PDB file of C-alpha atoms in Angstrom:
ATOM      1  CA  UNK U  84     -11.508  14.962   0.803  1.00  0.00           C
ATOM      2  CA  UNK U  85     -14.835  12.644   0.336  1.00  0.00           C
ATOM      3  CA  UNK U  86     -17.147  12.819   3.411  1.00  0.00           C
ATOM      4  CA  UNK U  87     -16.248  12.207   6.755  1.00  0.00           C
ATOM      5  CA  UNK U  88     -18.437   9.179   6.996  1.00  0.00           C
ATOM      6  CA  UNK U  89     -16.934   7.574   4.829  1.00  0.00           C
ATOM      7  CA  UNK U  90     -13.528   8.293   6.051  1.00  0.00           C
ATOM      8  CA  UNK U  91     -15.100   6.530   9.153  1.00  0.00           C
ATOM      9  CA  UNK U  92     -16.479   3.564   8.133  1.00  0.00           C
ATOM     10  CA  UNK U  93     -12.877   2.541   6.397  1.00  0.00           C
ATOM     11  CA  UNK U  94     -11.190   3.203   9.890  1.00  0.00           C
ATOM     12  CA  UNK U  95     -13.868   1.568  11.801  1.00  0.00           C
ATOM     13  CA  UNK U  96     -13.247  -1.698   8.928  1.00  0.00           C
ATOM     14  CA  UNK U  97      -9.849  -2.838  10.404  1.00  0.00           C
ATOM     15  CA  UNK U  98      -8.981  -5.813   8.554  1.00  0.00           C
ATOM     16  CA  UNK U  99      -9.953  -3.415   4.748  1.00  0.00           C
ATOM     17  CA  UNK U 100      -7.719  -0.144   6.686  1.00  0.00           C
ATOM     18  CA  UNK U 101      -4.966  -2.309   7.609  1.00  0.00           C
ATOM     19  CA  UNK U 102      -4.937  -3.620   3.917  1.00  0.00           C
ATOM     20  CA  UNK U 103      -4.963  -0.194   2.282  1.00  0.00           C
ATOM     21  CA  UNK U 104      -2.159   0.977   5.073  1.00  0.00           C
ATOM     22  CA  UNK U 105      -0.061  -2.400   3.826  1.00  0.00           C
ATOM     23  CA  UNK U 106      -1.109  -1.145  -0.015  1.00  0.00           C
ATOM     24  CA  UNK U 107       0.433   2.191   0.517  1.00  0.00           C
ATOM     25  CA  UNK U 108       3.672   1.380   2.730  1.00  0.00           C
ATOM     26  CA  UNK U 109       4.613  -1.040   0.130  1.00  0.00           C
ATOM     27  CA  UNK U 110       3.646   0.980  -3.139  1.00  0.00           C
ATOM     28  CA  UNK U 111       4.388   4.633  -1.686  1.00  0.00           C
ATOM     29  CA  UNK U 112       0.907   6.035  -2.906  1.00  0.00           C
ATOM     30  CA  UNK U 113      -2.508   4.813  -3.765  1.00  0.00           C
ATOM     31  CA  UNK U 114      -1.511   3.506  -7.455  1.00  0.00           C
ATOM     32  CA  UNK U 115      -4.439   0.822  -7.725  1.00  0.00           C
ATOM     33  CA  UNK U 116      -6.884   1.450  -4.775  1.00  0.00           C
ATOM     34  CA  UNK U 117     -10.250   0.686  -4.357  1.00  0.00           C
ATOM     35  CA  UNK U 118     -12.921   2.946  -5.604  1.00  0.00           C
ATOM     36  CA  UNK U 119     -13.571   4.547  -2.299  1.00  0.00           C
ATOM     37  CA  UNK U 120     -10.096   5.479  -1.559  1.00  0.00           C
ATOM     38  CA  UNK U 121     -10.608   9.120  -2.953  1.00  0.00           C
ATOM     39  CA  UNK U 122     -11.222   9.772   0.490  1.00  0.00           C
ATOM     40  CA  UNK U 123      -7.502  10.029   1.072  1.00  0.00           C
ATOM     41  CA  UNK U 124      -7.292  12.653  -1.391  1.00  0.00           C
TER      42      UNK U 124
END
């Protein structure tokens, strides 16, 4: 895992969370996410 800041900032960033959330329940995994979603890993 990234920093916990950054982890953070994407929960406190609803509309961009709920998008990645949406991303992943329809793909299964984090195929084509943004840069900063190595956080998840």
């Amino acid at each position: 895992m990234s920093d916990l800041s950054t982890h953070i900032n994407l929960k406190n960033n609803t509309s961009y969370t709920l998008g990645l959330v949406g991303h992943t329940s329809a793909h299964g995994h984090w195929d084509s996410g943004p840069p900063s979603s190595n956080w998840f890993f």
